[in-house]
Tab-separated table of C-alpha atoms in Angstrom:
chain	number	residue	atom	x	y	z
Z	1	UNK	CA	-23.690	115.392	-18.571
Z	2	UNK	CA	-23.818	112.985	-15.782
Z	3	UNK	CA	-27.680	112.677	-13.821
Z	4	UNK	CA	-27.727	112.989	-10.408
Z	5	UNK	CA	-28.284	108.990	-9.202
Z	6	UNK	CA	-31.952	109.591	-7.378
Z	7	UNK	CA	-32.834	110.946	-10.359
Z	8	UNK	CA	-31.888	107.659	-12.566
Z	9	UNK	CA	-33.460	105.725	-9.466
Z	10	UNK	CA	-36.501	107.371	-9.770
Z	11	UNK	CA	-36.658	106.958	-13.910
Z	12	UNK	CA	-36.123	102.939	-13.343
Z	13	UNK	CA	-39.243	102.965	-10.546
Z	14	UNK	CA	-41.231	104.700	-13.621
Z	15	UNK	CA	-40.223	102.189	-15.974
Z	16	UNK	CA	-41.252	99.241	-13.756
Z	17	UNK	CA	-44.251	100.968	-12.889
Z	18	UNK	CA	-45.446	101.522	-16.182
Z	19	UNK	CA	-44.327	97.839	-17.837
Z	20	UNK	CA	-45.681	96.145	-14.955
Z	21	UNK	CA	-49.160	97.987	-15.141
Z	22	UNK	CA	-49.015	97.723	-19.143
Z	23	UNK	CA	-48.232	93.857	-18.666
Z	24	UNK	CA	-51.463	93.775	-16.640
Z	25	UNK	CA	-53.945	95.532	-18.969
Z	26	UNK	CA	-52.529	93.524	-21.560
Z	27	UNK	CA	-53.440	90.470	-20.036
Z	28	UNK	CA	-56.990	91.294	-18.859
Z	29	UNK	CA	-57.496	92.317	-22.338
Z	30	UNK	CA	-56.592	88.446	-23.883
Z	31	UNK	CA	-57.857	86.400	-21.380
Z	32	UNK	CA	-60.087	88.729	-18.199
Z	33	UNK	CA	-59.575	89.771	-14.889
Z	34	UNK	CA	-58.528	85.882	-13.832
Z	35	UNK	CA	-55.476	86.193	-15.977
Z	36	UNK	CA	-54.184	88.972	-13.505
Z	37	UNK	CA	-51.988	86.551	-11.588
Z	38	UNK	CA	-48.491	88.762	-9.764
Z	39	UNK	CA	-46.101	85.996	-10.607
Z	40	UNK	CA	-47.371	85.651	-14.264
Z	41	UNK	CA	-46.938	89.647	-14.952
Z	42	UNK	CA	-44.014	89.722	-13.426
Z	43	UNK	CA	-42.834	87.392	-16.047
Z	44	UNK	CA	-44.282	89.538	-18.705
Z	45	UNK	CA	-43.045	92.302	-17.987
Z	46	UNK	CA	-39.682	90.615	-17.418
Z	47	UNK	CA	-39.313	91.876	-13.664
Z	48	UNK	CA	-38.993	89.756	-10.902
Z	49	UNK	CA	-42.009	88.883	-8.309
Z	50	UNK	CA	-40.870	90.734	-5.661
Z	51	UNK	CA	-39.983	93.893	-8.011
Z	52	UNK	CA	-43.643	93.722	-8.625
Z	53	UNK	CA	-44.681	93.998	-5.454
Z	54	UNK	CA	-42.358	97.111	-4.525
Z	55	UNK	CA	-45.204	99.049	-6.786
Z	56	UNK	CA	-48.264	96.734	-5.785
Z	57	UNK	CA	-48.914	95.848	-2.531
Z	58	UNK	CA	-51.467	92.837	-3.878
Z	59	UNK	CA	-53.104	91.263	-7.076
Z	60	UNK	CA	-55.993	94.029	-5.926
Z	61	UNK	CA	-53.694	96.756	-5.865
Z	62	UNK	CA	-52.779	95.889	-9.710
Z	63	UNK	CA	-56.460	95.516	-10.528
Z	64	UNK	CA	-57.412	99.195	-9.393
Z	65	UNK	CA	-54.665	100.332	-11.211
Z	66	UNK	CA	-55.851	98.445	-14.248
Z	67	UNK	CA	-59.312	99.649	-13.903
Z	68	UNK	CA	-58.175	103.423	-12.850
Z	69	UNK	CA	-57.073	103.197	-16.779
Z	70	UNK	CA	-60.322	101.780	-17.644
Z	71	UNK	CA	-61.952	104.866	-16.015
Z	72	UNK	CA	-59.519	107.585	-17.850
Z	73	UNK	CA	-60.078	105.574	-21.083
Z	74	UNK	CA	-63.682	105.673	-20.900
Z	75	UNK	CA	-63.613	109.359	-19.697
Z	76	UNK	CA	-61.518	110.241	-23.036
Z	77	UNK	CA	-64.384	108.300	-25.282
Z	78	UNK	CA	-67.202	110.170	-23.217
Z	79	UNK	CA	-65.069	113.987	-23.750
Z	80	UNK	CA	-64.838	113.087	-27.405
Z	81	UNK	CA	-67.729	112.071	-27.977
Z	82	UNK	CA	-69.642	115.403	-27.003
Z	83	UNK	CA	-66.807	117.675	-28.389
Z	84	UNK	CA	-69.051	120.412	-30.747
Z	85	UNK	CA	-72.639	118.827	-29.751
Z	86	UNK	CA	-74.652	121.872	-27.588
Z	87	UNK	CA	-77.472	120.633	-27.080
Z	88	UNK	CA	-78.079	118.738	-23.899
Z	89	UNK	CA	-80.188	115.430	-24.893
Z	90	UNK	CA	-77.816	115.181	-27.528
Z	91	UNK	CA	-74.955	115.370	-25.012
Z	92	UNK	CA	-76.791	112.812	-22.788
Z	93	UNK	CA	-77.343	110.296	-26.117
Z	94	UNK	CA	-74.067	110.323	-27.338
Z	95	UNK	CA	-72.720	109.869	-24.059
Z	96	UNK	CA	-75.129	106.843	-23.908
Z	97	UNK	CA	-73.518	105.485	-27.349
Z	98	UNK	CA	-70.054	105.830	-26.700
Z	99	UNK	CA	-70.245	103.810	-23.150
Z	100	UNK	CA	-71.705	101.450	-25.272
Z	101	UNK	CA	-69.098	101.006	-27.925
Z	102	UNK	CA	-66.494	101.057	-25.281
Z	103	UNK	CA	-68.034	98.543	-23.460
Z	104	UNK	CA	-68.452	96.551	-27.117
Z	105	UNK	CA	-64.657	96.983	-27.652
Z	106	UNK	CA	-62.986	96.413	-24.689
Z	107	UNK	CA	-65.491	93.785	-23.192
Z	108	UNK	CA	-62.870	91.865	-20.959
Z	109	UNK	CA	-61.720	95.594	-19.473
Z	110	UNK	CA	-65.333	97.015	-19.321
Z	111	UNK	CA	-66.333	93.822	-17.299
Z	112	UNK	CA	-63.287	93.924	-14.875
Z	113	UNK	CA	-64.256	97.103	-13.921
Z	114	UNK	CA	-67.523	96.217	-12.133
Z	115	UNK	CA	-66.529	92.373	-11.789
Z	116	UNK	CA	-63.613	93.599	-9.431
Z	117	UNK	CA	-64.293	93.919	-5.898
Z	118	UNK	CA	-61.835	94.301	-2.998
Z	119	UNK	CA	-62.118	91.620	0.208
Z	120	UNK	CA	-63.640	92.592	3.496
Z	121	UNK	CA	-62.496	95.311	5.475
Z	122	UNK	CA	-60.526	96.306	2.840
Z	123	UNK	CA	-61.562	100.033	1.359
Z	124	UNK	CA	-61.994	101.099	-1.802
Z	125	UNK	CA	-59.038	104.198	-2.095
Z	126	UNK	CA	-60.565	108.013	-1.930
Z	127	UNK	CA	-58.780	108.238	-5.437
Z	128	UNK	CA	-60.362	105.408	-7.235
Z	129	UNK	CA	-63.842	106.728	-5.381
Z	130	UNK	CA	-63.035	110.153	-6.603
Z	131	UNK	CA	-62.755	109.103	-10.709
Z	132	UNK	CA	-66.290	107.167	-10.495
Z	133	UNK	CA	-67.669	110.375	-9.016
Z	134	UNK	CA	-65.785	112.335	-12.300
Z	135	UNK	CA	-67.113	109.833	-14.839
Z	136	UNK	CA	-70.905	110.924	-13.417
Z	137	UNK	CA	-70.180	114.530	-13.862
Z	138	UNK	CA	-70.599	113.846	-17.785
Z	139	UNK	CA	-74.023	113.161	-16.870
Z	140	UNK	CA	-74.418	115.409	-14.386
Z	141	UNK	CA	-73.662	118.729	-16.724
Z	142	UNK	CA	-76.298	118.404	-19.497
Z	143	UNK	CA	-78.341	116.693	-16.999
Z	144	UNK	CA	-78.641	119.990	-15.051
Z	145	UNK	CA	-78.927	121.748	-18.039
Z	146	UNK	CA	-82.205	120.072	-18.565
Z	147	UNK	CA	-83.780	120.002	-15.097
Z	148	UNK	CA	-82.411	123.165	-13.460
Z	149	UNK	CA	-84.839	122.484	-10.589
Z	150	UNK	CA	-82.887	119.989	-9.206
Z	151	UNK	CA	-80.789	121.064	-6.562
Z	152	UNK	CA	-77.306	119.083	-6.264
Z	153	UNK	CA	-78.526	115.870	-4.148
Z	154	UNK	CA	-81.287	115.608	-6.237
Z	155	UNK	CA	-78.482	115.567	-9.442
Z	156	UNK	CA	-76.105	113.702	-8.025
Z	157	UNK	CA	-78.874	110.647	-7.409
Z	158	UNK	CA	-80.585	111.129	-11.017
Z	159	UNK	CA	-76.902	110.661	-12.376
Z	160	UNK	CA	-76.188	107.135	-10.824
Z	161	UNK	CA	-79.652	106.648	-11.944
Z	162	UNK	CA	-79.520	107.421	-15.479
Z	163	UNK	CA	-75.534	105.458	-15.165
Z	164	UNK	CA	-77.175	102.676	-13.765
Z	165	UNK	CA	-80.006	102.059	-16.053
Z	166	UNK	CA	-77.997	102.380	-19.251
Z	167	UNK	CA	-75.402	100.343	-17.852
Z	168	UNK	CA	-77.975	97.985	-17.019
Z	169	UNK	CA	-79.014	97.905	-20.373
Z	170	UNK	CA	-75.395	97.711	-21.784
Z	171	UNK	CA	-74.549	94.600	-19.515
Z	172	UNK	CA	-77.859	92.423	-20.408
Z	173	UNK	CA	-77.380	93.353	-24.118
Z	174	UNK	CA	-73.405	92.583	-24.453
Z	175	UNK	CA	-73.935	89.092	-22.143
Z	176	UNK	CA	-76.666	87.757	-24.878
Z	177	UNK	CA	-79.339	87.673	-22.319
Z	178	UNK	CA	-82.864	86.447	-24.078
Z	179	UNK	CA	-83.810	89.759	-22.855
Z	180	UNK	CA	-81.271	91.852	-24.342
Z	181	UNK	CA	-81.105	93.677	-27.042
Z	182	UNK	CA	-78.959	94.221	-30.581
Z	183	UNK	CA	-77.407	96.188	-33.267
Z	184	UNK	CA	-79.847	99.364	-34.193
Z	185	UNK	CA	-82.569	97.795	-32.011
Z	186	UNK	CA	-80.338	98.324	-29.217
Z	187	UNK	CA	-78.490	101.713	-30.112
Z	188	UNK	CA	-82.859	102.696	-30.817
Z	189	UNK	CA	-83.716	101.901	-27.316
Z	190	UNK	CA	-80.525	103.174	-25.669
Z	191	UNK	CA	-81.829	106.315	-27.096
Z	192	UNK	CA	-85.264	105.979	-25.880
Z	193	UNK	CA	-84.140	104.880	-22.626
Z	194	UNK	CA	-82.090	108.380	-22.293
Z	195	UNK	CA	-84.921	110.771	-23.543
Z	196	UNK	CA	-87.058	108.964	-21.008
Z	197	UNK	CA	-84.202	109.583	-17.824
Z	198	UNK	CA	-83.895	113.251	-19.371
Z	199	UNK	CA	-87.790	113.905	-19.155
């Protein structure tokens, strides 16, 4: 059976795509978001600079596709970790926990994603806009469940609130700031911290 040649074109693109991105995630992981350099993936991944470049227009491009997998990863954690739980605060503390365990075990990914910002007059892409809105709506479900009052404004800011403040706590914890916190005393207060945002 013989495949029709666009076809075959189209697998290769896939392939480059994917070994080029891979490549990348593989080296924020060892070494951070500095290690992103086009000319040392494209050696990684055993493609040539300018074969790179044919996917990625820039070393940004490559970095919000690198974080785009940050995003699905953590969304996958998040979905797992309230499969079978019911009740809202629960929902809203195990949330809590799992962004903090991802953040724990993929520190150098966790921190590209907010260390990564794009130049001047240079826009973030609707897509990449659109899965940081998705990643709220885990907070913004049992959230509503809790305050029904709230109309959707209202959610939508308490959200990035409640995001913002556990994060918050996540980042001064997991950088050994003489204000942060760890092991149960942390995972105590992260709960604490959510019951609080919930009330």
């Amino acid at each position: 059976m013989e495949f029709p040649v666009a076809g075959i074109q189209k697998a290769k693109s896939e392939e480059t795509h994917r070994r080029v991105l891979e490549a990348a995630i593989a080296a924020v992981e060892a070494r951070g978001m500095e290690a992103v350099n086009i000319r040392k993936i494209a050696a990684d991944a055993g493609y040539s600079v300018g074969s790179v470049y044919k996917h990625f227009a820039d070393q940004d491009a490559l970095l919000l596709a690198v974080n785009s997998v940050t995003l699905g990863r953590i969304k996958k954690v998040m979905a797992a970790a309230v499969e079978g739980i019911e009740a809202p605060l629960a929902r809203l503390k195990a949330l809590a926990q799992a962004y903090l365990e991802f953040a724990r075990d993929n520190r150098n990914l966790w921190i590209t994603l907010f260390s990564h910002h794009l130049p001047d007059g240079k826009e973030v892409p609707e897509w990449h806009i659109q899965e940081n809105i998705a990643l709220l709506g885990f907070i913004g479900a049992p959230m509503k469940e809790l305050r029904p009052e709230l109309d959707e404004e209202a959610l939508a800011a308490r959200s990035r609130t409640a995001f913002a403040a556990v994060h918050g706590l996540v980042t001064i914890s997991l950088e050994a700031r003489f204000v942060g916190l760890s092991g149960d005393k942390l995972e105590r207060e992260m709960n604490f911290l959510v019951e609080r945002l919930a009330g």
